[in-house]
Amino acid sequence: MSNTKQLHRSLGLRLVVVVVIGNIIGSGVYKKVAPMAAELHSPGWVLVCWVLGGIITLFGALSNAEVAGLIADTGGEYSYYKRIYNRFFAFIYGWSLFTVIQTAAISSLAYVFAQSLHSLAAVPPLLSSWAEVSIGGVFYPFADFSVKLTAILLILFLTWINSRGIKAGAGLGTAILLLVFAGIFLIICFGLGSGQANLGQSFSLQTTNNTPVTFSAIFTAMLSAFWAYQGWAAIGFLGGEIKDAKRTIPRGITIGVLTVISIYLLVNATYLSVLSVPALEELYQAGNKIAAIEAVKSFWGAGGGFFMSVLILITTLGCTNATVLASCRTYFAMAREGLFFRNAANLNDAQVPGSSLVFQGVWACVLVLSGTFDQLTDMIIFAVFIYYGATTLGVFILRKRMPEAPRPYKVWGYPVVPAIMILFCAVLFCNTIMVRPREAAIGMGLMLTGIPMYWWFLRKNKPDNAPVEEAEPKAMVNS
């Protein structure tokens, strides 16, 4: 039977780092500097928020790495939360991944890919007469339908690629990441070396509207930065397919996150050195322009716009692929325990959870039709920081509950570093409710649908749970 097959531990440190970076570097590195400038009105403060976002991300990554080193299994945080909290909370997390966090990430990345493709090759509009049709005045499924259809086709293609085997998906990610690094390196070198560049301008803390930067504005701008940093924790979903996972995952997360922080600071300093804050604010208000394209066009002309469109295509393709590859493993782990749709527990002939990939792909396509890029990303960040805080709190719980357990990695700066991360998650959660109430309400609503679904899955799959429950403690023997 297909559901008795086992996942193969075939990923070493190199591919783990590739998956970590591939899950992080997506559209945010090119697009999010504009909304941050519009919120802060100061280039220096934009860089400050990138630094703060990187530090907080690193704190979360270091805390996550300790937990991952102690409990490394397929499903990532889903497996951690069963041990730290309980099965119900673990399910709510997994359901949140499915309804909003990971599937919305796939959708928004595919959406930016489609936008970039359409900027290179004009595609006639489709169903334009239906563009004003809405659901509750919030969702406009047929607005920009040609872009959305392209995004849907990409999701379906990558779902098929990853159904061919984990090495196929990771190999594609490696090739794409090398191209992305080369492209970003060219932007930094030629941008900072151009006559238009004024690097000192990037570090000015003076606001263009001569008003002080508020605490709330910093947190709101950091929502954009966190979207760009989002994705590093997805490597935990592949815990059952990583060699020596308890050592490899912490090392891979740390190397990957530090690499991305360095790249982001360099490339955003480049954007801010060639584009003024008022210019970035105009780009944000326009809504259909990408800051990185305009920055490169300022020193390479029309050819720079073409180069950037191609680079964004490659980058978002890689990040979408990495997210598709990793995310479906959690739903597979849930289904093995009777807490997801039963077919998602099956492995196909390539030893990957093919049915779980299909469920994920279908819902991601639905989300493509539901909203704009920025609406989706704000929903994701609101939801994901609830769980970043929960994982970090788990460091304290497990230190108390399992003080003598062998830990391949212990978080640097304990207890200060994880405490700062928990406090920050709480503040960001509250701030998002105040400044992005609609996105917070939609994200929370989708997560809370997990409460009735938990009981529904328990009743529906109860006869098949017994063998799984017997197998579960074996996965935790070395924890």
C-alpha positions as a Python dict, from the first residue, in 0.01 Angstrom:
ca = {
    (1, 'M'): (0, 0, 0),
    (2, 'S'): (126, 347, -84),
    (3, 'N'): (56, 482, 260),
    (4, 'T'): (298, 233, 418),
    (5, 'K'): (598, 369, 230),
    (6, 'Q'): (853, 569, 423),
    (7, 'L'): (1014, 901, 342),
    (8, 'H'): (1383, 876, 249),
    (9, 'R'): (1652, 1076, 432),
    (10, 'S'): (1834, 1208, 125),
    (11, 'L'): (1902, 1579, 193),
    (12, 'G'): (2241, 1688, 327),
    (13, 'L'): (2356, 2027, 459),
    (14, 'R'): (2408, 2182, 114),
    (15, 'L'): (2055, 2112, -2),
    (16, 'V'): (1917, 2213, 339),
    (17, 'V'): (2082, 2556, 302),
    (18, 'V'): (1945, 2577, -53),
    (19, 'V'): (1592, 2504, 68),
    (20, 'V'): (1622, 2757, 355),
    (21, 'I'): (1746, 3038, 129),
    (22, 'G'): (1516, 2935, -154),
    (23, 'N'): (1215, 2961, 77),
    (24, 'I'): (1319, 3310, 188),
    (25, 'I'): (1442, 3499, -120),
    (26, 'G'): (1135, 3567, -327),
    (27, 'S'): (942, 3875, -429),
    (28, 'G'): (1003, 4077, -111),
    (29, 'V'): (1365, 4161, -194),
    (30, 'Y'): (1244, 4344, -506),
    (31, 'K'): (904, 4480, -410),
    (32, 'K'): (879, 4564, -41),
    (33, 'V'): (1117, 4862, -22),
    (34, 'A'): (843, 5083, -175),
    (35, 'P'): (570, 5026, 88),
    (36, 'M'): (835, 5062, 360),
    (37, 'A'): (944, 5399, 219),
    (38, 'A'): (581, 5510, 194),
    (39, 'E'): (528, 5424, 561),
    (40, 'L'): (852, 5570, 702),
    (41, 'H'): (937, 5857, 459),
    (42, 'S'): (1308, 5808, 531),
    (43, 'P'): (1572, 5592, 356),
    (44, 'G'): (1774, 5546, 674),
    (45, 'W'): (1472, 5425, 868),
    (46, 'V'): (1393, 5180, 588),
    (47, 'L'): (1737, 5024, 635),
    (48, 'V'): (1690, 5030, 1014),
    (49, 'C'): (1372, 4826, 969),
    (50, 'W'): (1555, 4579, 743),
    (51, 'V'): (1821, 4541, 1014),
    (52, 'L'): (1563, 4504, 1292),
    (53, 'G'): (1367, 4257, 1084),
    (54, 'G'): (1684, 4059, 1022),
    (55, 'I'): (1780, 4058, 1391),
    (56, 'I'): (1435, 3944, 1502),
    (57, 'T'): (1430, 3683, 1226),
    (58, 'L'): (1770, 3558, 1343),
    (59, 'F'): (1648, 3543, 1705),
    (60, 'G'): (1349, 3340, 1592),
    (61, 'A'): (1568, 3117, 1375),
    (62, 'L'): (1813, 3049, 1659),
    (63, 'S'): (1528, 2964, 1896),
    (64, 'N'): (1365, 2744, 1634),
    (65, 'A'): (1697, 2570, 1574),
    (66, 'E'): (1718, 2453, 1936),
    (67, 'V'): (1371, 2302, 1919),
    (68, 'A'): (1444, 2149, 1577),
    (69, 'G'): (1764, 1996, 1711),
    (70, 'L'): (1569, 1833, 1993),
    (71, 'I'): (1263, 1722, 1794),
    (72, 'A'): (1334, 1670, 1424),
    (73, 'D'): (1057, 1497, 1231),
    (74, 'T'): (845, 1545, 921),
    (75, 'G'): (601, 1833, 966),
    (76, 'G'): (830, 2082, 1142),
    (77, 'E'): (640, 2285, 1401),
    (78, 'Y'): (348, 2043, 1376),
    (79, 'S'): (571, 1775, 1528),
    (80, 'Y'): (721, 2020, 1778),
    (81, 'Y'): (382, 2142, 1905),
    (82, 'K'): (257, 1791, 1972),
    (83, 'R'): (545, 1750, 2214),
    (84, 'I'): (546, 2105, 2357),
    (85, 'Y'): (171, 2169, 2383),
    (86, 'N'): (-84, 1915, 2264),
    (87, 'R'): (-232, 1755, 1956),
    (88, 'F'): (-508, 2014, 1921),
    (89, 'F'): (-269, 2311, 1909),
    (90, 'A'): (-48, 2123, 1663),
    (91, 'F'): (-349, 2069, 1438),
    (92, 'I'): (-451, 2435, 1452),
    (93, 'Y'): (-99, 2522, 1341),
    (94, 'G'): (-107, 2272, 1055),
    (95, 'W'): (-452, 2390, 950),
    (96, 'S'): (-326, 2750, 956),
    (97, 'L'): (-43, 2650, 725),
    (98, 'F'): (-291, 2498, 485),
    (99, 'T'): (-557, 2771, 493),
    (100, 'V'): (-338, 3082, 496),
    (101, 'I'): (33, 3071, 584),
    (102, 'Q'): (202, 2846, 329),
    (103, 'T'): (-68, 2833, 61),
    (104, 'A'): (-103, 3212, 61),
    (105, 'A'): (276, 3235, 34),
    (106, 'I'): (265, 3012, -273),
    (107, 'S'): (-20, 3220, -417),
    (108, 'S'): (143, 3558, -362),
    (109, 'L'): (478, 3443, -502),
    (110, 'A'): (312, 3296, -808),
    (111, 'Y'): (118, 3620, -848),
    (112, 'V'): (439, 3828, -860),
    (113, 'F'): (588, 3577, -1106),
    (114, 'A'): (286, 3627, -1329),
    (115, 'Q'): (308, 4007, -1303),
    (116, 'S'): (672, 3998, -1411),
    (117, 'L'): (601, 3762, -1699),
    (118, 'H'): (324, 3988, -1824),
    (119, 'S'): (556, 4289, -1808),
    (120, 'L'): (786, 4107, -2051),
    (121, 'A'): (521, 3975, -2286),
    (122, 'A'): (191, 4153, -2327),
    (123, 'V'): (-98, 3914, -2274),
    (124, 'P'): (-449, 4020, -2375),
    (125, 'P'): (-684, 4070, -2078),
    (126, 'L'): (-926, 3791, -2002),
    (127, 'L'): (-1280, 3827, -1863),
    (128, 'S'): (-1230, 4203, -1826),
    (129, 'S'): (-1607, 4257, -1826),
    (130, 'W'): (-1622, 4056, -1501),
    (131, 'A'): (-1347, 4256, -1328),
    (132, 'E'): (-1591, 4438, -1098),
    (133, 'V'): (-1763, 4121, -980),
    (134, 'S'): (-1687, 4086, -610),
    (135, 'I'): (-1753, 3865, -311),
    (136, 'G'): (-1870, 4085, -27),
    (137, 'G'): (-1695, 4385, -178),
    (138, 'V'): (-1363, 4240, -55),
    (139, 'F'): (-1257, 3974, -307),
    (140, 'Y'): (-1246, 4041, -683),
    (141, 'P'): (-1167, 3701, -837),
    (142, 'F'): (-1177, 3818, -1200),
    (143, 'A'): (-975, 4140, -1161),
    (144, 'D'): (-647, 4102, -1354),
    (145, 'F'): (-765, 3755, -1445),
    (146, 'S'): (-497, 3696, -1709),
    (147, 'V'): (-229, 3750, -1441),
    (148, 'K'): (-410, 3523, -1197),
    (149, 'L'): (-451, 3251, -1459),
    (150, 'T'): (-75, 3258, -1525),
    (151, 'A'): (-11, 3226, -1151),
    (152, 'I'): (-247, 2929, -1131),
    (153, 'L'): (-73, 2756, -1421),
    (154, 'L'): (263, 2804, -1247),
    (155, 'I'): (132, 2649, -924),
    (156, 'L'): (0, 2349, -1115),
    (157, 'F'): (331, 2307, -1301),
    (158, 'L'): (543, 2320, -984),
    (159, 'T'): (304, 2082, -809),
    (160, 'W'): (365, 1834, -1091),
    (161, 'I'): (747, 1886, -1081),
    (162, 'N'): (761, 1817, -708),
    (163, 'S'): (547, 1508, -744),
    (164, 'R'): (839, 1357, -939),
    (165, 'G'): (1060, 1332, -629),
    (166, 'I'): (1228, 1548, -365),
    (167, 'K'): (1564, 1545, -545),
    (168, 'A'): (1395, 1681, -858),
    (169, 'G'): (1248, 1974, -664),
    (170, 'A'): (1568, 2044, -467),
    (171, 'G'): (1782, 2019, -780),
    (172, 'L'): (1568, 2276, -958),
    (173, 'G'): (1598, 2499, -651),
    (174, 'T'): (1980, 2479, -654),
    (175, 'A'): (2005, 2583, -1020),
    (176, 'I'): (1764, 2872, -972),
    (177, 'L'): (1938, 2996, -656),
    (178, 'L'): (2273, 3021, -835),
    (179, 'L'): (2113, 3237, -1103),
    (180, 'V'): (1946, 3455, -837),
    (181, 'F'): (2275, 3512, -652),
    (182, 'A'): (2446, 3609, -977),
    (183, 'G'): (2169, 3853, -1067),
    (184, 'I'): (2160, 4023, -726),
    (185, 'F'): (2539, 4049, -722),
    (186, 'L'): (2526, 4232, -1059),
    (187, 'I'): (2264, 4476, -926),
    (188, 'I'): (2473, 4562, -621),
    (189, 'C'): (2802, 4602, -812),
    (190, 'F'): (2670, 4801, -1106),
    (191, 'G'): (2418, 4996, -899),
    (192, 'L'): (2662, 5121, -638),
    (193, 'G'): (2922, 5184, -909),
    (194, 'S'): (2688, 5390, -1128),
    (195, 'G'): (2692, 5768, -1158),
    (196, 'Q'): (2336, 5784, -1024),
    (197, 'A'): (2428, 5620, -693),
    (198, 'N'): (2456, 5823, -374),
    (199, 'L'): (2524, 5570, -101),
    (200, 'G'): (2519, 5835, 172),
    (201, 'Q'): (2157, 5910, 82),
    (202, 'S'): (2062, 5555, 183),
    (203, 'F'): (2156, 5618, 547),
    (204, 'S'): (1981, 5953, 602),
    (205, 'L'): (1733, 5938, 892),
    (206, 'Q'): (1565, 6265, 785),
    (207, 'T'): (1199, 6219, 688),
    (208, 'T'): (1065, 6377, 371),
    (209, 'N'): (750, 6502, 549),
    (210, 'N'): (952, 6645, 843),
    (211, 'T'): (756, 6441, 1098),
    (212, 'P'): (905, 6193, 1345),
    (213, 'V'): (887, 5822, 1272),
    (214, 'T'): (636, 5659, 1507),
    (215, 'F'): (660, 5326, 1686),
    (216, 'S'): (353, 5201, 1498),
    (217, 'A'): (500, 5305, 1162),
    (218, 'I'): (814, 5103, 1235),
    (219, 'F'): (611, 4792, 1313),
    (220, 'T'): (391, 4842, 1007),
    (221, 'A'): (699, 4881, 783),
    (222, 'M'): (847, 4570, 941),
    (223, 'L'): (548, 4369, 819),
    (224, 'S'): (692, 4425, 473),
    (225, 'A'): (1044, 4331, 585),
    (226, 'F'): (919, 4016, 755),
    (227, 'W'): (745, 3907, 438),
    (228, 'A'): (1083, 3925, 265),
    (229, 'Y'): (1242, 3720, 549),
    (230, 'Q'): (950, 3479, 575),
    (231, 'G'): (1003, 3112, 489),
    (232, 'W'): (1316, 2999, 677),
    (233, 'A'): (1121, 2771, 914),
    (234, 'A'): (987, 2563, 625),
    (235, 'I'): (1298, 2344, 632),
    (236, 'G'): (1157, 2183, 947),
    (237, 'F'): (873, 2037, 739),
    (238, 'L'): (1131, 1813, 569),
    (239, 'G'): (1273, 1677, 896),
    (240, 'G'): (1198, 1317, 800),
    (241, 'E'): (1396, 1352, 474),
    (242, 'I'): (1715, 1516, 609),
    (243, 'K'): (2033, 1327, 698),
    (244, 'D'): (2127, 1369, 1066),
    (245, 'A'): (1837, 1614, 1093),
    (246, 'K'): (1900, 1716, 1456),
    (247, 'R'): (2237, 1863, 1361),
    (248, 'T'): (2180, 1955, 998),
    (249, 'I'): (1861, 2160, 1047),
    (250, 'P'): (2006, 2404, 1306),
    (251, 'R'): (2320, 2455, 1097),
    (252, 'G'): (2123, 2500, 776),
    (253, 'I'): (1884, 2754, 931),
    (254, 'T'): (2165, 2963, 1080),
    (255, 'I'): (2377, 2969, 764),
    (256, 'G'): (2077, 3042, 543),
    (257, 'V'): (1933, 3327, 751),
    (258, 'L'): (2270, 3502, 798),
    (259, 'T'): (2332, 3482, 424),
    (260, 'V'): (1993, 3635, 342),
    (261, 'I'): (2031, 3920, 595),
    (262, 'S'): (2360, 4022, 432),
    (263, 'I'): (2214, 4012, 81),
    (264, 'Y'): (1905, 4212, 177),
    (265, 'L'): (2100, 4493, 341),
    (266, 'L'): (2332, 4530, 43),
    (267, 'V'): (2063, 4524, -224),
    (268, 'N'): (1823, 4757, -41),
    (269, 'A'): (2103, 5005, 23),
    (270, 'T'): (2157, 4993, -353),
    (271, 'Y'): (1790, 5068, -430),
    (272, 'L'): (1788, 5359, -185),
    (273, 'S'): (2109, 5501, -329),
    (274, 'V'): (1959, 5540, -679),
    (275, 'L'): (1592, 5613, -596),
    (276, 'S'): (1470, 5888, -365),
    (277, 'V'): (1200, 5826, -105),
    (278, 'P'): (944, 6043, -297),
    (279, 'A'): (1011, 5830, -606),
    (280, 'L'): (954, 5512, -405),
    (281, 'E'): (634, 5656, -260),
    (282, 'E'): (508, 5723, -612),
    (283, 'L'): (587, 5366, -711),
    (284, 'Y'): (391, 5238, -414),
    (285, 'Q'): (92, 5458, -496),
    (286, 'A'): (100, 5342, -858),
    (287, 'G'): (41, 4990, -733),
    (288, 'N'): (155, 4812, -1049),
    (289, 'K'): (528, 4892, -1048),
    (290, 'I'): (814, 4708, -881),
    (291, 'A'): (1079, 4917, -707),
    (292, 'A'): (1374, 4701, -813),
    (293, 'I'): (1284, 4733, -1180),
    (294, 'E'): (1271, 5112, -1159),
    (295, 'A'): (1598, 5121, -963),
    (296, 'V'): (1788, 4919, -1221),
    (297, 'K'): (1631, 5112, -1509),
    (298, 'S'): (1778, 5429, -1355),
    (299, 'F'): (2132, 5310, -1440),
    (300, 'W'): (2078, 5050, -1716),
    (301, 'G'): (1783, 5204, -1898),
    (302, 'A'): (1521, 4988, -2069),
    (303, 'G'): (1762, 4696, -2078),
    (304, 'G'): (1778, 4711, -1699),
    (305, 'G'): (1401, 4678, -1678),
    (306, 'F'): (1416, 4366, -1895),
    (307, 'F'): (1701, 4222, -1686),
    (308, 'M'): (1511, 4278, -1362),
    (309, 'S'): (1189, 4131, -1496),
    (310, 'V'): (1377, 3816, -1593),
    (311, 'L'): (1554, 3804, -1254),
    (312, 'I'): (1225, 3844, -1067),
    (313, 'L'): (1078, 3565, -1280),
    (314, 'I'): (1367, 3336, -1187),
    (315, 'T'): (1361, 3433, -817),
    (316, 'T'): (989, 3394, -764),
    (317, 'L'): (996, 3069, -959),
    (318, 'G'): (1263, 2939, -720),
    (319, 'C'): (1088, 3058, -404),
    (320, 'T'): (750, 2926, -518),
    (321, 'N'): (912, 2592, -597),
    (322, 'A'): (1083, 2574, -256),
    (323, 'T'): (758, 2659, -78),
    (324, 'V'): (560, 2401, -275),
    (325, 'L'): (827, 2139, -204),
    (326, 'A'): (843, 2188, 173),
    (327, 'S'): (492, 2282, 279),
    (328, 'C'): (299, 1972, 177),
    (329, 'R'): (498, 1754, 421),
    (330, 'T'): (305, 1893, 718),
    (331, 'Y'): (-32, 1793, 573),
    (332, 'F'): (115, 1449, 503),
    (333, 'A'): (218, 1416, 869),
    (334, 'M'): (-126, 1530, 983),
    (335, 'A'): (-305, 1288, 753),
    (336, 'R'): (-101, 993, 888),
    (337, 'E'): (-259, 1068, 1224),
    (338, 'G'): (-611, 1107, 1093),
    (339, 'L'): (-608, 1488, 1123),
    (340, 'F'): (-630, 1579, 754),
    (341, 'F'): (-791, 1446, 440),
    (342, 'R'): (-713, 1076, 433),
    (343, 'N'): (-555, 1059, 86),
    (344, 'A'): (-291, 1314, 188),
    (345, 'A'): (-121, 1035, 390),
    (346, 'N'): (-28, 848, 71),
    (347, 'L'): (316, 850, -89),
    (348, 'N'): (337, 810, -465),
    (349, 'D'): (586, 597, -658),
    (350, 'A'): (848, 873, -628),
    (351, 'Q'): (824, 850, -246),
    (352, 'V'): (670, 1197, -207),
    (353, 'P'): (326, 1291, -68),
    (354, 'G'): (160, 1340, -406),
    (355, 'S'): (-197, 1375, -279),
    (356, 'S'): (-89, 1631, -21),
    (357, 'L'): (74, 1829, -303),
    (358, 'V'): (-256, 1825, -493),
    (359, 'F'): (-461, 1948, -196),
    (360, 'Q'): (-209, 2226, -138),
    (361, 'G'): (-203, 2326, -505),
    (362, 'V'): (-579, 2344, -541),
    (363, 'W'): (-625, 2568, -235),
    (364, 'A'): (-333, 2790, -339),
    (365, 'C'): (-507, 2842, -675),
    (366, 'V'): (-825, 2945, -494),
    (367, 'L'): (-627, 3200, -291),
    (368, 'V'): (-478, 3344, -611),
    (369, 'L'): (-832, 3438, -711),
    (370, 'S'): (-912, 3582, -369),
    (371, 'G'): (-685, 3883, -321),
    (372, 'T'): (-400, 4109, -411),
    (373, 'F'): (-34, 4050, -332),
    (374, 'D'): (-11, 4290, -36),
    (375, 'Q'): (-336, 4166, 117),
    (376, 'L'): (-210, 3807, 106),
    (377, 'T'): (132, 3889, 251),
    (378, 'D'): (-10, 4088, 544),
    (379, 'M'): (-240, 3793, 622),
    (380, 'I'): (61, 3561, 624),
    (381, 'I'): (279, 3770, 854),
    (382, 'F'): (-2, 3822, 1102),
    (383, 'A'): (-62, 3448, 1122),
    (384, 'V'): (294, 3322, 1115),
    (385, 'F'): (420, 3535, 1405),
    (386, 'I'): (165, 3376, 1635),
    (387, 'Y'): (347, 3049, 1577),
    (388, 'Y'): (697, 3193, 1578),
    (389, 'G'): (616, 3309, 1930),
    (390, 'A'): (475, 2969, 2022),
    (391, 'T'): (788, 2787, 1900),
    (392, 'T'): (1015, 3027, 2087),
    (393, 'L'): (812, 2981, 2404),
    (394, 'G'): (874, 2611, 2351),
    (395, 'V'): (1245, 2667, 2420),
    (396, 'F'): (1159, 2763, 2780),
    (397, 'I'): (904, 2482, 2818),
    (398, 'L'): (1138, 2212, 2691),
    (399, 'R'): (1432, 2341, 2899),
    (400, 'K'): (1214, 2293, 3206),
    (401, 'R'): (1042, 1972, 3099),
    (402, 'M'): (1347, 1797, 2948),
    (403, 'P'): (1652, 1954, 3118),
    (404, 'E'): (1880, 1653, 3066),
    (405, 'A'): (1786, 1580, 2703),
    (406, 'P'): (2081, 1602, 2459),
    (407, 'R'): (2063, 1926, 2259),
    (408, 'P'): (2282, 1936, 1946),
    (409, 'Y'): (2230, 2313, 1949),
    (410, 'K'): (2141, 2556, 2230),
    (411, 'V'): (2011, 2902, 2145),
    (412, 'W'): (2271, 3176, 2182),
    (413, 'G'): (2185, 3441, 2443),
    (414, 'Y'): (1934, 3229, 2637),
    (415, 'P'): (1709, 3343, 2804),
    (416, 'V'): (1731, 3700, 2667),
    (417, 'V'): (1719, 3620, 2294),
    (418, 'P'): (1408, 3397, 2303),
    (419, 'A'): (1238, 3635, 2550),
    (420, 'I'): (1289, 3929, 2310),
    (421, 'M'): (1146, 3722, 2026),
    (422, 'I'): (834, 3632, 2225),
    (423, 'L'): (777, 3994, 2329),
    (424, 'F'): (820, 4113, 1972),
    (425, 'C'): (571, 3858, 1838),
    (426, 'A'): (312, 3976, 2090),
    (427, 'V'): (361, 4343, 2000),
    (428, 'L'): (350, 4276, 1625),
    (429, 'F'): (32, 4072, 1669),
    (430, 'C'): (-142, 4359, 1850),
    (431, 'N'): (-8, 4625, 1612),
    (432, 'T'): (-128, 4436, 1304),
    (433, 'I'): (-481, 4414, 1447),
    (434, 'M'): (-481, 4792, 1485),
    (435, 'V'): (-325, 4895, 1152),
    (436, 'R'): (-438, 4607, 926),
    (437, 'P'): (-771, 4501, 1080),
    (438, 'R'): (-918, 4350, 763),
    (439, 'E'): (-616, 4131, 689),
    (440, 'A'): (-591, 4031, 1057),
    (441, 'A'): (-961, 3939, 1065),
    (442, 'I'): (-939, 3730, 747),
    (443, 'G'): (-623, 3554, 866),
    (444, 'M'): (-767, 3483, 1211),
    (445, 'G'): (-1097, 3368, 1061),
    (446, 'L'): (-925, 3115, 837),
    (447, 'M'): (-720, 2983, 1128),
    (448, 'L'): (-1026, 2947, 1353),
    (449, 'T'): (-1201, 2729, 1096),
    (450, 'G'): (-957, 2469, 1228),
    (451, 'I'): (-1159, 2427, 1549),
    (452, 'P'): (-1462, 2253, 1390),
    (453, 'M'): (-1235, 2081, 1137),
    (454, 'Y'): (-1033, 1920, 1418),
    (455, 'W'): (-1339, 1748, 1560),
    (456, 'W'): (-1465, 1659, 1213),
    (457, 'F'): (-1138, 1487, 1125),
    (458, 'L'): (-1134, 1302, 1459),
    (459, 'R'): (-1481, 1162, 1399),
    (460, 'K'): (-1429, 1089, 1029),
    (461, 'N'): (-1091, 917, 1059),
    (462, 'K'): (-1121, 759, 1404),
    (463, 'P'): (-1125, 395, 1282),
    (464, 'D'): (-789, 446, 1108),
    (465, 'N'): (-611, 626, 1390),
    (466, 'A'): (-500, 332, 1601),
    (467, 'P'): (-200, 212, 1395),
    (468, 'V'): (-78, 570, 1360),
    (469, 'E'): (-106, 643, 1732),
    (470, 'E'): (102, 334, 1803),
    (471, 'A'): (372, 450, 1563),
    (472, 'E'): (387, 809, 1687),
    (473, 'P'): (601, 755, 2001),
    (474, 'K'): (866, 576, 1791),
    (475, 'A'): (931, 900, 1603),
    (476, 'M'): (1004, 1065, 1938),
    (477, 'V'): (1240, 804, 2085),
    (478, 'N'): (1551, 1012, 2022),
    (479, 'S'): (1384, 1340, 2112),
}
